[in-house]
mmCIF file of C-alpha atoms in Angstrom:
data_model
loop_
_atom_site.group_PDB
_atom_site.id
_atom_site.type_symbol
_atom_site.label_atom_id
_atom_site.label_comp_id
_atom_site.label_asym_id
_atom_site.label_seq_id
_atom_site.Cartn_x
_atom_site.Cartn_y
_atom_site.Cartn_z
ATOM 1 C CA UNK A 41 60.155 -15.437 17.951
ATOM 2 C CA UNK A 42 60.468 -19.202 18.348
ATOM 3 C CA UNK A 43 60.616 -19.676 14.559
ATOM 4 C CA UNK A 44 62.892 -16.710 13.894
ATOM 5 C CA UNK A 45 65.659 -18.005 16.157
ATOM 6 C CA UNK A 46 66.209 -21.315 14.282
ATOM 7 C CA UNK A 47 66.173 -19.449 10.954
ATOM 8 C CA UNK A 48 68.789 -17.019 12.254
ATOM 9 C CA UNK A 49 70.910 -19.935 13.448
ATOM 10 C CA UNK A 50 70.673 -21.556 10.011
ATOM 11 C CA UNK A 51 71.905 -18.393 8.328
ATOM 12 C CA UNK A 52 74.774 -17.909 10.773
ATOM 13 C CA UNK A 53 75.856 -21.542 10.375
ATOM 14 C CA UNK A 54 75.734 -21.165 6.587
ATOM 15 C CA UNK A 55 78.056 -18.164 6.544
ATOM 16 C CA UNK A 56 80.465 -19.947 8.895
ATOM 17 C CA UNK A 57 80.557 -22.979 6.583
ATOM 18 C CA UNK A 58 80.749 -21.053 3.305
ATOM 19 C CA UNK A 59 84.131 -20.496 1.677
ATOM 20 C CA UNK A 60 85.393 -19.198 -1.676
ATOM 21 C CA UNK A 61 85.673 -22.612 -3.303
ATOM 22 C CA UNK A 62 82.070 -23.476 -2.367
ATOM 23 C CA UNK A 63 80.737 -20.198 -3.773
ATOM 24 C CA UNK A 64 82.788 -20.681 -6.933
ATOM 25 C CA UNK A 65 81.395 -24.196 -7.317
ATOM 26 C CA UNK A 66 77.888 -22.751 -7.093
ATOM 27 C CA UNK A 67 78.713 -20.113 -9.712
ATOM 28 C CA UNK A 68 80.330 -22.655 -12.039
ATOM 29 C CA UNK A 69 77.277 -24.897 -11.668
ATOM 30 C CA UNK A 70 75.000 -22.037 -12.738
ATOM 31 C CA UNK A 71 77.355 -21.039 -15.546
ATOM 32 C CA UNK A 72 77.531 -24.576 -16.930
ATOM 33 C CA UNK A 73 73.887 -25.476 -16.412
ATOM 34 C CA UNK A 74 72.562 -22.207 -17.772
ATOM 35 C CA UNK A 75 74.752 -21.497 -20.778
ATOM 36 C CA UNK A 76 74.781 -25.090 -22.005
ATOM 37 C CA UNK A 77 71.023 -25.253 -22.498
ATOM 38 C CA UNK A 78 69.358 -21.841 -22.263
ATOM 39 C CA UNK A 79 69.145 -21.683 -26.064
ATOM 40 C CA UNK A 80 67.078 -24.898 -26.044
ATOM 41 C CA UNK A 81 64.710 -23.365 -23.493
ATOM 42 C CA UNK A 82 64.300 -20.311 -25.733
ATOM 43 C CA UNK A 83 63.535 -22.611 -28.686
ATOM 44 C CA UNK A 84 60.922 -24.455 -26.630
ATOM 45 C CA UNK A 85 59.198 -21.187 -25.714
ATOM 46 C CA UNK A 86 59.291 -19.967 -29.303
ATOM 47 C CA UNK A 87 57.775 -23.263 -30.491
ATOM 48 C CA UNK A 88 54.587 -22.161 -28.715
ATOM 49 C CA UNK A 89 54.780 -18.650 -30.222
ATOM 50 C CA UNK A 90 55.857 -17.067 -26.933
ATOM 51 C CA UNK A 91 56.141 -13.292 -26.849
ATOM 52 C CA UNK A 92 59.343 -11.639 -25.534
ATOM 53 C CA UNK A 93 57.483 -10.920 -22.301
ATOM 54 C CA UNK A 94 56.504 -14.583 -21.957
ATOM 55 C CA UNK A 95 60.082 -15.745 -22.598
ATOM 56 C CA UNK A 96 61.235 -13.374 -19.861
ATOM 57 C CA UNK A 97 58.534 -14.860 -17.624
ATOM 58 C CA UNK A 98 59.907 -18.330 -18.318
ATOM 59 C CA UNK A 99 63.292 -17.172 -17.018
ATOM 60 C CA UNK A 100 61.576 -15.660 -13.984
ATOM 61 C CA UNK A 101 59.684 -18.863 -13.158
ATOM 62 C CA UNK A 102 62.598 -21.220 -13.830
ATOM 63 C CA UNK A 103 65.050 -19.047 -11.891
ATOM 64 C CA UNK A 104 62.853 -18.840 -8.813
ATOM 65 C CA UNK A 105 61.871 -22.507 -9.056
ATOM 66 C CA UNK A 106 65.403 -23.855 -9.376
ATOM 67 C CA UNK A 107 66.755 -21.371 -6.859
ATOM 68 C CA UNK A 108 64.310 -21.965 -4.034
ATOM 69 C CA UNK A 109 64.122 -25.743 -4.581
ATOM 70 C CA UNK A 110 67.916 -25.890 -4.329
ATOM 71 C CA UNK A 111 68.654 -23.337 -1.615
ATOM 72 C CA UNK A 112 65.911 -23.991 0.951
ATOM 73 C CA UNK A 113 66.242 -27.808 1.228
ATOM 74 C CA UNK A 114 70.051 -27.526 1.184
ATOM 75 C CA UNK A 115 70.019 -24.948 3.960
ATOM 76 C CA UNK A 116 67.500 -26.931 6.013
ATOM 77 C CA UNK A 117 69.001 -30.406 5.538
ATOM 78 C CA UNK A 118 72.652 -29.287 5.529
ATOM 79 C CA UNK A 119 73.090 -31.405 2.396
ATOM 80 C CA UNK A 120 73.597 -30.313 -1.233
ATOM 81 C CA UNK A 121 70.199 -30.562 -2.937
ATOM 82 C CA UNK A 122 70.527 -29.499 -6.563
ATOM 83 C CA UNK A 123 67.517 -28.818 -8.802
ATOM 84 C CA UNK A 124 67.646 -27.795 -12.467
ATOM 85 C CA UNK A 125 65.331 -27.463 -15.434
ATOM 86 C CA UNK A 126 64.837 -30.433 -17.740
ATOM 87 C CA UNK A 127 67.103 -29.832 -20.740
ATOM 88 C CA UNK A 128 65.940 -32.948 -22.642
ATOM 89 C CA UNK A 129 62.402 -31.958 -21.711
ATOM 90 C CA UNK A 130 62.927 -28.571 -23.350
ATOM 91 C CA UNK A 131 64.255 -30.333 -26.460
ATOM 92 C CA UNK A 132 61.156 -32.537 -26.582
ATOM 93 C CA UNK A 133 58.908 -29.489 -26.212
ATOM 94 C CA UNK A 134 60.767 -27.574 -28.928
ATOM 95 C CA UNK A 135 60.277 -30.438 -31.376
ATOM 96 C CA UNK A 136 56.731 -31.446 -30.447
ATOM 97 C CA UNK A 137 55.582 -27.844 -30.158
ATOM 98 C CA UNK A 138 56.560 -27.020 -33.709
ATOM 99 C CA UNK A 139 55.155 -30.275 -35.090
ATOM 100 C CA UNK A 140 51.814 -30.057 -33.311
ATOM 101 C CA UNK A 141 51.120 -26.339 -33.504
ATOM 102 C CA UNK A 142 50.096 -26.141 -29.850
ATOM 103 C CA UNK A 143 49.193 -22.881 -28.144
ATOM 104 C CA UNK A 144 50.913 -21.545 -25.036
ATOM 105 C CA UNK A 145 47.799 -22.395 -23.000
ATOM 106 C CA UNK A 146 47.954 -26.024 -24.136
ATOM 107 C CA UNK A 147 51.663 -26.113 -23.319
ATOM 108 C CA UNK A 148 51.012 -24.817 -19.797
ATOM 109 C CA UNK A 149 48.366 -27.505 -19.283
ATOM 110 C CA UNK A 150 50.897 -30.119 -20.417
ATOM 111 C CA UNK A 151 53.452 -28.758 -17.942
ATOM 112 C CA UNK A 152 50.906 -29.119 -15.153
ATOM 113 C CA UNK A 153 49.934 -32.698 -16.072
ATOM 114 C CA UNK A 154 53.605 -33.718 -16.202
ATOM 115 C CA UNK A 155 54.220 -32.001 -12.851
ATOM 116 C CA UNK A 156 51.264 -33.832 -11.302
ATOM 117 C CA UNK A 157 52.692 -37.177 -12.442
ATOM 118 C CA UNK A 158 56.120 -36.301 -11.034
ATOM 119 C CA UNK A 159 54.493 -35.327 -7.735
ATOM 120 C CA UNK A 160 52.636 -38.643 -7.662
ATOM 121 C CA UNK A 161 55.869 -40.603 -8.136
ATOM 122 C CA UNK A 162 57.482 -38.557 -5.381
ATOM 123 C CA UNK A 163 54.656 -38.893 -2.851
ATOM 124 C CA UNK A 164 54.303 -42.639 -3.370
ATOM 125 C CA UNK A 165 58.069 -43.229 -3.383
ATOM 126 C CA UNK A 166 57.786 -45.386 -6.522
ATOM 127 C CA UNK A 167 60.758 -43.812 -8.269
ATOM 128 C CA UNK A 168 63.041 -44.046 -5.239
ATOM 129 C CA UNK A 169 62.121 -47.710 -4.747
ATOM 130 C CA UNK A 170 63.197 -48.461 -8.330
ATOM 131 C CA UNK A 171 66.440 -46.508 -7.895
ATOM 132 C CA UNK A 172 67.264 -48.363 -4.669
ATOM 133 C CA UNK A 173 67.265 -51.634 -6.623
ATOM 134 C CA UNK A 174 69.984 -50.409 -9.010
ATOM 135 C CA UNK A 175 73.449 -51.579 -7.850
ATOM 136 C CA UNK A 176 75.938 -48.879 -6.893
ATOM 137 C CA UNK A 177 78.296 -49.983 -9.683
ATOM 138 C CA UNK A 178 75.614 -49.396 -12.329
ATOM 139 C CA UNK A 179 74.603 -46.043 -10.823
ATOM 140 C CA UNK A 180 78.252 -44.921 -10.640
ATOM 141 C CA UNK A 181 78.858 -45.986 -14.255
ATOM 142 C CA UNK A 182 75.737 -44.069 -15.301
ATOM 143 C CA UNK A 183 76.972 -40.914 -13.608
ATOM 144 C CA UNK A 184 80.482 -41.297 -15.034
ATOM 145 C CA UNK A 185 79.011 -41.731 -18.520
ATOM 146 C CA UNK A 186 76.871 -38.613 -18.203
ATOM 147 C CA UNK A 187 79.763 -36.504 -16.912
ATOM 148 C CA UNK A 188 82.466 -37.938 -19.189
ATOM 149 C CA UNK A 189 80.913 -36.168 -22.165
ATOM 150 C CA UNK A 190 81.748 -32.877 -20.481
ATOM 151 C CA UNK A 191 85.282 -34.086 -19.886
ATOM 152 C CA UNK A 192 85.638 -34.901 -23.583
ATOM 153 C CA UNK A 193 84.169 -31.551 -24.605
ATOM 154 C CA UNK A 194 86.664 -29.755 -22.364
ATOM 155 C CA UNK A 195 89.611 -31.049 -24.358
ATOM 156 C CA UNK A 196 87.783 -30.979 -27.697
ATOM 157 C CA UNK A 197 87.449 -27.219 -27.173
ATOM 158 C CA UNK A 198 91.203 -27.022 -27.876
ATOM 159 C CA UNK A 199 90.356 -27.359 -31.571
ATOM 160 C CA UNK A 200 88.875 -23.867 -31.617
ATOM 161 C CA UNK A 201 90.522 -22.240 -28.567
ATOM 162 C CA UNK A 202 93.879 -23.947 -28.026
ATOM 163 C CA UNK A 203 95.592 -21.104 -26.063
ATOM 164 C CA UNK A 204 92.631 -20.773 -23.678
ATOM 165 C CA UNK A 205 92.315 -24.506 -23.005
ATOM 166 C CA UNK A 206 96.082 -24.927 -22.507
ATOM 167 C CA UNK A 207 96.145 -21.967 -20.112
ATOM 168 C CA UNK A 208 93.201 -23.345 -18.119
ATOM 169 C CA UNK A 209 94.750 -26.821 -17.953
ATOM 170 C CA UNK A 210 98.071 -25.381 -16.777
ATOM 171 C CA UNK A 211 96.430 -23.256 -14.075
ATOM 172 C CA UNK A 212 94.313 -26.198 -12.950
ATOM 173 C CA UNK A 213 97.271 -28.601 -12.668
ATOM 174 C CA UNK A 214 99.418 -26.053 -10.834
ATOM 175 C CA UNK A 215 96.480 -25.217 -8.599
ATOM 176 C CA UNK A 216 95.914 -28.896 -7.743
ATOM 177 C CA UNK A 217 99.619 -29.159 -6.922
ATOM 178 C CA UNK A 218 100.034 -26.096 -4.718
ATOM 179 C CA UNK A 219 96.498 -24.870 -3.796
ATOM 180 C CA UNK A 220 94.128 -27.817 -4.347
ATOM 181 C CA UNK A 221 91.204 -26.170 -2.564
ATOM 182 C CA UNK A 222 91.226 -23.259 -4.994
ATOM 183 C CA UNK A 223 92.255 -24.974 -8.249
ATOM 184 C CA UNK A 224 88.890 -24.407 -9.931
ATOM 185 C CA UNK A 225 88.629 -20.868 -8.548
ATOM 186 C CA UNK A 226 92.034 -19.919 -9.947
ATOM 187 C CA UNK A 227 91.300 -21.611 -13.275
ATOM 188 C CA UNK A 228 88.022 -19.747 -13.729
ATOM 189 C CA UNK A 229 89.566 -16.409 -12.717
ATOM 190 C CA UNK A 230 92.546 -16.880 -15.038
ATOM 191 C CA UNK A 231 90.290 -17.835 -17.946
ATOM 192 C CA UNK A 232 88.033 -14.803 -17.467
ATOM 193 C CA UNK A 233 91.030 -12.449 -17.350
ATOM 194 C CA UNK A 234 92.462 -14.077 -20.489
ATOM 195 C CA UNK A 235 89.295 -13.854 -22.620
ATOM 196 C CA UNK A 236 88.512 -10.331 -21.356
ATOM 197 C CA UNK A 237 92.016 -9.141 -22.290
ATOM 198 C CA UNK A 238 91.546 -10.605 -25.772
ATOM 199 C CA UNK A 239 88.166 -8.908 -26.177
ATOM 200 C CA UNK A 240 86.305 -12.217 -26.472
ATOM 201 C CA UNK A 241 83.547 -11.448 -23.962
ATOM 202 C CA UNK A 242 80.242 -10.759 -25.729
ATOM 203 C CA UNK A 243 79.218 -7.767 -23.619
ATOM 204 C CA UNK A 244 76.725 -6.638 -26.294
ATOM 205 C CA UNK A 245 74.367 -9.358 -25.038
ATOM 206 C CA UNK A 246 73.894 -7.443 -21.780
ATOM 207 C CA UNK A 247 70.462 -5.902 -21.286
ATOM 208 C CA UNK A 248 69.593 -4.623 -17.808
ATOM 209 C CA UNK A 249 65.931 -5.207 -17.096
ATOM 210 C CA UNK A 250 63.744 -6.929 -14.529
ATOM 211 C CA UNK A 251 61.883 -10.104 -15.456
ATOM 212 C CA UNK A 252 58.168 -9.957 -14.772
ATOM 213 C CA UNK A 253 55.824 -12.942 -14.445
ATOM 214 C CA UNK A 254 53.194 -13.353 -17.157
ATOM 215 C CA UNK A 255 50.269 -15.638 -16.304
ATOM 216 C CA UNK A 256 48.947 -17.964 -19.022
ATOM 217 C CA UNK A 257 45.741 -19.883 -18.314
ATOM 218 C CA UNK A 258 46.019 -23.621 -19.011
ATOM 219 C CA UNK A 259 43.965 -25.180 -21.814
ATOM 220 C CA UNK A 260 43.646 -28.921 -21.289
ATOM 221 C CA UNK A 261 43.379 -30.962 -24.493
ATOM 222 C CA UNK A 262 43.923 -34.665 -25.076
ATOM 223 C CA UNK A 263 46.345 -33.958 -27.919
ATOM 224 C CA UNK A 264 48.580 -31.799 -25.720
ATOM 225 C CA UNK A 265 48.550 -34.357 -22.900
ATOM 226 C CA UNK A 266 49.549 -37.187 -25.237
ATOM 227 C CA UNK A 267 52.032 -35.264 -27.380
ATOM 228 C CA UNK A 268 53.547 -32.950 -24.758
ATOM 229 C CA UNK A 269 52.806 -33.961 -21.154
ATOM 230 C CA UNK A 270 53.584 -37.689 -21.296
ATOM 231 C CA UNK A 271 56.853 -37.346 -23.289
ATOM 232 C CA UNK A 272 57.926 -34.509 -20.992
ATOM 233 C CA UNK A 273 57.264 -36.646 -17.910
ATOM 234 C CA UNK A 274 59.048 -39.741 -19.243
ATOM 235 C CA UNK A 275 62.097 -37.836 -20.467
ATOM 236 C CA UNK A 276 62.397 -35.817 -17.252
ATOM 237 C CA UNK A 277 62.255 -38.903 -15.056
ATOM 238 C CA UNK A 278 64.499 -41.095 -17.229
ATOM 239 C CA UNK A 279 67.049 -38.565 -18.473
ATOM 240 C CA UNK A 280 67.184 -36.141 -15.543
ATOM 241 C CA UNK A 281 65.946 -37.568 -12.242
ATOM 242 C CA UNK A 282 67.551 -40.969 -12.798
ATOM 243 C CA UNK A 283 71.127 -39.640 -13.230
ATOM 244 C CA UNK A 284 70.351 -37.067 -10.548
ATOM 245 C CA UNK A 285 69.781 -39.841 -8.009
ATOM 246 C CA UNK A 286 72.937 -41.544 -9.284
ATOM 247 C CA UNK A 287 74.882 -38.347 -8.570
ATOM 248 C CA UNK A 288 73.490 -38.214 -5.028
ATOM 249 C CA UNK A 289 74.424 -41.817 -4.299
ATOM 250 C CA UNK A 290 77.883 -41.600 -5.872
ATOM 251 C CA UNK A 291 78.703 -38.486 -3.829
ATOM 252 C CA UNK A 292 77.828 -40.266 -0.585
ATOM 253 C CA UNK A 293 74.499 -38.552 0.113
ATOM 254 C CA UNK A 294 72.325 -41.595 -0.581
ATOM 255 C CA UNK A 295 70.265 -43.694 1.847
ATOM 256 C CA UNK A 296 73.440 -45.338 3.218
ATOM 257 C CA UNK A 297 74.761 -42.004 4.508
ATOM 258 C CA UNK A 298 75.092 -41.781 8.334
ATOM 259 C CA UNK A 299 72.356 -39.153 8.589
ATOM 260 C CA UNK A 300 70.024 -40.868 6.147
ATOM 261 C CA UNK A 301 71.128 -38.862 3.120
ATOM 262 C CA UNK A 302 69.033 -36.663 0.880
ATOM 263 C CA UNK A 303 65.328 -37.667 0.971
ATOM 264 C CA UNK A 304 64.933 -38.274 -2.752
ATOM 265 C CA UNK A 305 61.173 -38.837 -2.781
ATOM 266 C CA UNK A 306 60.525 -35.637 -0.836
ATOM 267 C CA UNK A 307 62.756 -33.596 -3.140
ATOM 268 C CA UNK A 308 61.061 -35.027 -6.241
ATOM 269 C CA UNK A 309 57.701 -34.199 -4.671
ATOM 270 C CA UNK A 310 58.953 -30.659 -4.072
ATOM 271 C CA UNK A 311 60.046 -30.270 -7.706
ATOM 272 C CA UNK A 312 56.674 -31.533 -8.893
ATOM 273 C CA UNK A 313 54.727 -29.152 -6.670
ATOM 274 C CA UNK A 314 56.960 -26.206 -7.586
ATOM 275 C CA UNK A 315 56.489 -26.953 -11.287
ATOM 276 C CA UNK A 316 52.738 -27.239 -10.786
ATOM 277 C CA UNK A 317 52.664 -23.826 -9.087
ATOM 278 C CA UNK A 318 54.969 -22.043 -11.543
ATOM 279 C CA UNK A 319 53.824 -23.747 -14.766
ATOM 280 C CA UNK A 320 51.399 -20.940 -15.745
ATOM 281 C CA UNK A 321 54.393 -18.580 -15.724
ATOM 282 C CA UNK A 322 56.692 -20.825 -17.801
ATOM 283 C CA UNK A 323 58.313 -23.403 -15.506
ATOM 284 C CA UNK A 324 57.957 -26.426 -17.779
ATOM 285 C CA UNK A 325 59.841 -29.029 -15.669
ATOM 286 C CA UNK A 326 62.033 -28.916 -12.546
ATOM 287 C CA UNK A 327 64.026 -31.983 -11.555
ATOM 288 C CA UNK A 328 67.084 -33.319 -9.758
ATOM 289 C CA UNK A 329 70.324 -32.223 -11.364
ATOM 290 C CA UNK A 330 73.196 -34.538 -12.245
ATOM 291 C CA UNK A 331 75.906 -32.470 -13.921
ATOM 292 C CA UNK A 332 75.649 -29.341 -11.797
ATOM 293 C CA UNK A 333 75.053 -31.495 -8.727
ATOM 294 C CA UNK A 334 78.334 -33.277 -9.333
ATOM 295 C CA UNK A 335 80.083 -29.893 -9.356
ATOM 296 C CA UNK A 336 78.603 -28.877 -6.002
ATOM 297 C CA UNK A 337 78.874 -32.312 -4.385
ATOM 298 C CA UNK A 338 82.487 -32.956 -5.342
ATOM 299 C CA UNK A 339 85.646 -32.376 -3.280
ATOM 300 C CA UNK A 340 86.443 -29.218 -5.271
ATOM 301 C CA UNK A 341 83.372 -27.552 -3.741
ATOM 302 C CA UNK A 342 84.521 -28.079 -0.148
ATOM 303 C CA UNK A 343 87.001 -30.395 1.531
ATOM 304 C CA UNK A 344 84.387 -31.238 4.181
ATOM 305 C CA UNK A 345 81.399 -33.183 2.736
ATOM 306 C CA UNK A 346 79.221 -31.839 5.562
ATOM 307 C CA UNK A 347 79.728 -28.283 4.308
ATOM 308 C CA UNK A 348 79.204 -28.804 0.578
ATOM 309 C CA UNK A 349 75.588 -27.797 1.034
ATOM 310 C CA UNK A 350 76.858 -24.205 0.958
ATOM 311 C CA UNK A 351 77.729 -24.621 -2.738
ATOM 312 C CA UNK A 352 74.144 -25.704 -3.472
ATOM 313 C CA UNK A 353 72.756 -22.764 -1.478
ATOM 314 C CA UNK A 354 75.035 -20.356 -3.378
ATOM 315 C CA UNK A 355 73.888 -21.910 -6.656
ATOM 316 C CA UNK A 356 70.258 -21.516 -5.642
ATOM 317 C CA UNK A 357 70.784 -17.877 -4.660
ATOM 318 C CA UNK A 358 72.315 -17.124 -8.061
ATOM 319 C CA UNK A 359 69.376 -18.811 -9.777
ATOM 320 C CA UNK A 360 67.011 -16.533 -7.845
ATOM 321 C CA UNK A 361 69.001 -13.527 -9.051
ATOM 322 C CA UNK A 362 68.517 -14.848 -12.586
ATOM 323 C CA UNK A 363 64.809 -15.016 -11.906
ATOM 324 C CA UNK A 364 64.767 -11.402 -10.734
ATOM 325 C CA UNK A 365 66.911 -9.795 -13.406
ATOM 326 C CA UNK A 366 66.133 -12.175 -16.264
ATOM 327 C CA UNK A 367 67.644 -10.749 -19.418
ATOM 328 C CA UNK A 368 70.516 -8.998 -17.638
ATOM 329 C CA UNK A 369 71.911 -12.137 -16.017
ATOM 330 C CA UNK A 370 71.145 -14.186 -19.122
ATOM 331 C CA UNK A 371 73.270 -11.758 -21.116
ATOM 332 C CA UNK A 372 76.075 -11.887 -18.541
ATOM 333 C CA UNK A 373 76.266 -15.667 -18.456
ATOM 334 C CA UNK A 374 76.012 -16.075 -22.221
ATOM 335 C CA UNK A 375 78.779 -13.480 -22.679
ATOM 336 C CA UNK A 376 81.379 -16.111 -21.772
ATOM 337 C CA UNK A 377 82.897 -17.959 -24.762
ATOM 338 C CA UNK A 378 81.475 -21.472 -25.069
ATOM 339 C CA UNK A 379 84.992 -22.948 -24.948
ATOM 340 C CA UNK A 380 85.538 -21.422 -21.511
ATOM 341 C CA UNK A 381 82.259 -22.892 -20.247
ATOM 342 C CA UNK A 382 82.884 -26.441 -21.468
ATOM 343 C CA UNK A 383 86.520 -26.366 -20.322
ATOM 344 C CA UNK A 384 85.764 -25.225 -16.768
ATOM 345 C CA UNK A 385 82.960 -27.803 -16.575
ATOM 346 C CA UNK A 386 85.216 -30.631 -17.666
ATOM 347 C CA UNK A 387 88.020 -29.671 -15.294
ATOM 348 C CA UNK A 388 85.642 -29.184 -12.351
ATOM 349 C CA UNK A 389 84.169 -32.647 -12.950
ATOM 350 C CA UNK A 390 87.440 -34.579 -13.294
ATOM 351 C CA UNK A 391 87.396 -35.741 -9.674
ATOM 352 C CA UNK A 392 83.789 -36.911 -9.820
ATOM 353 C CA UNK A 393 84.327 -38.727 -13.129
ATOM 354 C CA UNK A 394 87.341 -40.514 -11.666
ATOM 355 C CA UNK A 395 85.572 -41.566 -8.472
ATOM 356 C CA UNK A 396 82.530 -42.721 -10.460
ATOM 357 C CA UNK A 397 84.677 -44.932 -12.679
ATOM 358 C CA UNK A 398 86.547 -46.282 -9.652
ATOM 359 C CA UNK A 399 83.285 -47.299 -7.957
ATOM 360 C CA UNK A 400 81.937 -48.740 -11.193
ATOM 361 C CA UNK A 401 84.814 -51.179 -11.758
ATOM 362 C CA UNK A 402 85.699 -51.927 -8.129
ATOM 363 C CA UNK A 403 83.495 -55.021 -7.863
ATOM 364 C CA UNK A 404 84.628 -57.585 -10.435
ATOM 365 C CA UNK A 405 81.233 -59.300 -10.508
ATOM 366 C CA UNK A 406 79.608 -56.032 -11.679
ATOM 367 C CA UNK A 407 82.500 -54.711 -13.770
ATOM 368 C CA UNK A 408 81.370 -55.688 -17.277
ATOM 369 C CA UNK A 409 77.776 -54.588 -16.690
ATOM 370 C CA UNK A 410 79.040 -51.276 -15.314
ATOM 371 C CA UNK A 411 81.296 -50.753 -18.338
ATOM 372 C CA UNK A 412 78.375 -51.446 -20.674
ATOM 373 C CA UNK A 413 76.323 -48.884 -18.758
ATOM 374 C CA UNK A 414 79.164 -46.372 -18.978
ATOM 375 C CA UNK A 415 79.732 -46.835 -22.731
ATOM 376 C CA UNK A 416 76.047 -46.762 -23.696
ATOM 377 C CA UNK A 417 75.516 -43.637 -21.596
ATOM 378 C CA UNK A 418 78.639 -41.998 -23.017
ATOM 379 C CA UNK A 419 77.525 -42.766 -26.585
ATOM 380 C CA UNK A 420 74.699 -40.257 -26.347
ATOM 381 C CA UNK A 421 72.316 -42.563 -28.220
ATOM 382 C CA UNK A 422 68.651 -41.529 -28.055
ATOM 383 C CA UNK A 423 65.882 -44.019 -28.815
ATOM 384 C CA UNK A 424 62.190 -43.108 -28.893
ATOM 385 C CA UNK A 425 63.123 -39.620 -27.698
ATOM 386 C CA UNK A 426 64.664 -40.954 -24.469
ATOM 387 C CA UNK A 427 68.318 -40.170 -23.813
ATOM 388 C CA UNK A 428 71.278 -42.454 -23.319
ATOM 389 C CA UNK A 429 71.192 -42.285 -19.496
ATOM 390 C CA UNK A 430 68.070 -44.438 -19.407
ATOM 391 C CA UNK A 431 69.292 -46.871 -22.054
ATOM 392 C CA UNK A 432 72.634 -47.176 -20.294
ATOM 393 C CA UNK A 433 70.890 -48.410 -17.151
ATOM 394 C CA UNK A 434 68.708 -50.766 -19.198
ATOM 395 C CA UNK A 435 71.724 -52.229 -21.006
ATOM 396 C CA UNK A 436 73.696 -52.592 -17.775
ATOM 397 C CA UNK A 437 70.759 -54.217 -15.975
ATOM 398 C CA UNK A 438 70.290 -56.729 -18.783
ATOM 399 C CA UNK A 439 74.002 -57.552 -18.786
ATOM 400 C CA UNK A 440 74.013 -57.969 -15.014
ATOM 401 C CA UNK A 441 70.941 -60.218 -15.134
ATOM 402 C CA UNK A 442 72.476 -62.466 -17.788
ATOM 403 C CA UNK A 443 75.751 -62.748 -15.864
ATOM 404 C CA UNK A 444 74.071 -63.487 -12.540
ATOM 405 C CA UNK A 445 71.665 -65.955 -14.138
ATOM 406 C CA UNK A 446 74.554 -67.896 -15.648
ATOM 407 C CA UNK A 447 76.360 -67.925 -12.294
ATOM 408 C CA UNK A 448 73.291 -69.256 -10.490
ATOM 409 C CA UNK A 449 72.776 -71.901 -13.160
ATOM 410 C CA UNK A 450 76.392 -72.974 -12.886
#
């Protein structure tokens, strides 16, 4: 009875804080995060000769993992904790899996080793200590560089869907002028009506069925640890968790927040443990989100920063539904035209991109280093299999060191 009462209070508070714009932000986050990379996840599973049942199990494990790791901490902390799968990690697995000819059992063992390393970095706080040494200007430039690609894609979509993009831009601008709280809601609704009226929704992809977990016993081999586990760990930490922490700090939920902010090390530990538990069913890597987090942490989600956690809870709940229904929800989300997805993502992220750039260039002493970080991150360059987010921070840190060293010498 003593435990039930606080839980009931949490639920009641959540429904009081939730509004339409927050729920829409959660849905848009799922739509963007899922449709932009689910094909890569399928390729990764197929690289290990996964059966259709095992691919469905991957969706089950990833849906439940992302959903619960987002919803429960957000509801408990009253702060937007956003967890996603590792898209660059899936790309690494898809490539390495085909090249090495690894079995599904070896892949599962690699997932577990990577998860154990992530848990270690979370428990010890090593990763958070490194992130706390990165200046806010560099972190903001990193986030702006990651998100700006979506902004560019939103307008590049006009090449193949000019009427749709122009309609969405018009609705968004009018919405920001007259109903700013619901600009993204109205834009998404108008776009769905438009593409449905034109018969551009791919309803044939719908397939109503429940996803069922399929257990695969791990097979630990040195080759799989070296070729799969270590690259998966490095890419997940550098290309996913690093910009994820940047998103948290830029949105005002970092360690400087009045209530202490989101406990990064504890959340990373949670993602590692959840991956370790769900790896035999297909959860290859769970991590902090950056892009979808920016959608749920931005002002479009809720005008009150203290209530934006509701967007993360809504996102997590939708992910759980994906885990339950698997193919049905996958078909629904992938039925949307890709131009609609990239356009709504770019428009929803405009505010966060702008604030990230503003923070990046605010301090003149950090401005050039921040711009270098932004441009390298935006370039999308990948070296040694590690994405541009990591190299952007490296380039910015080197630039900042050289500038500060010269100032001290002078």
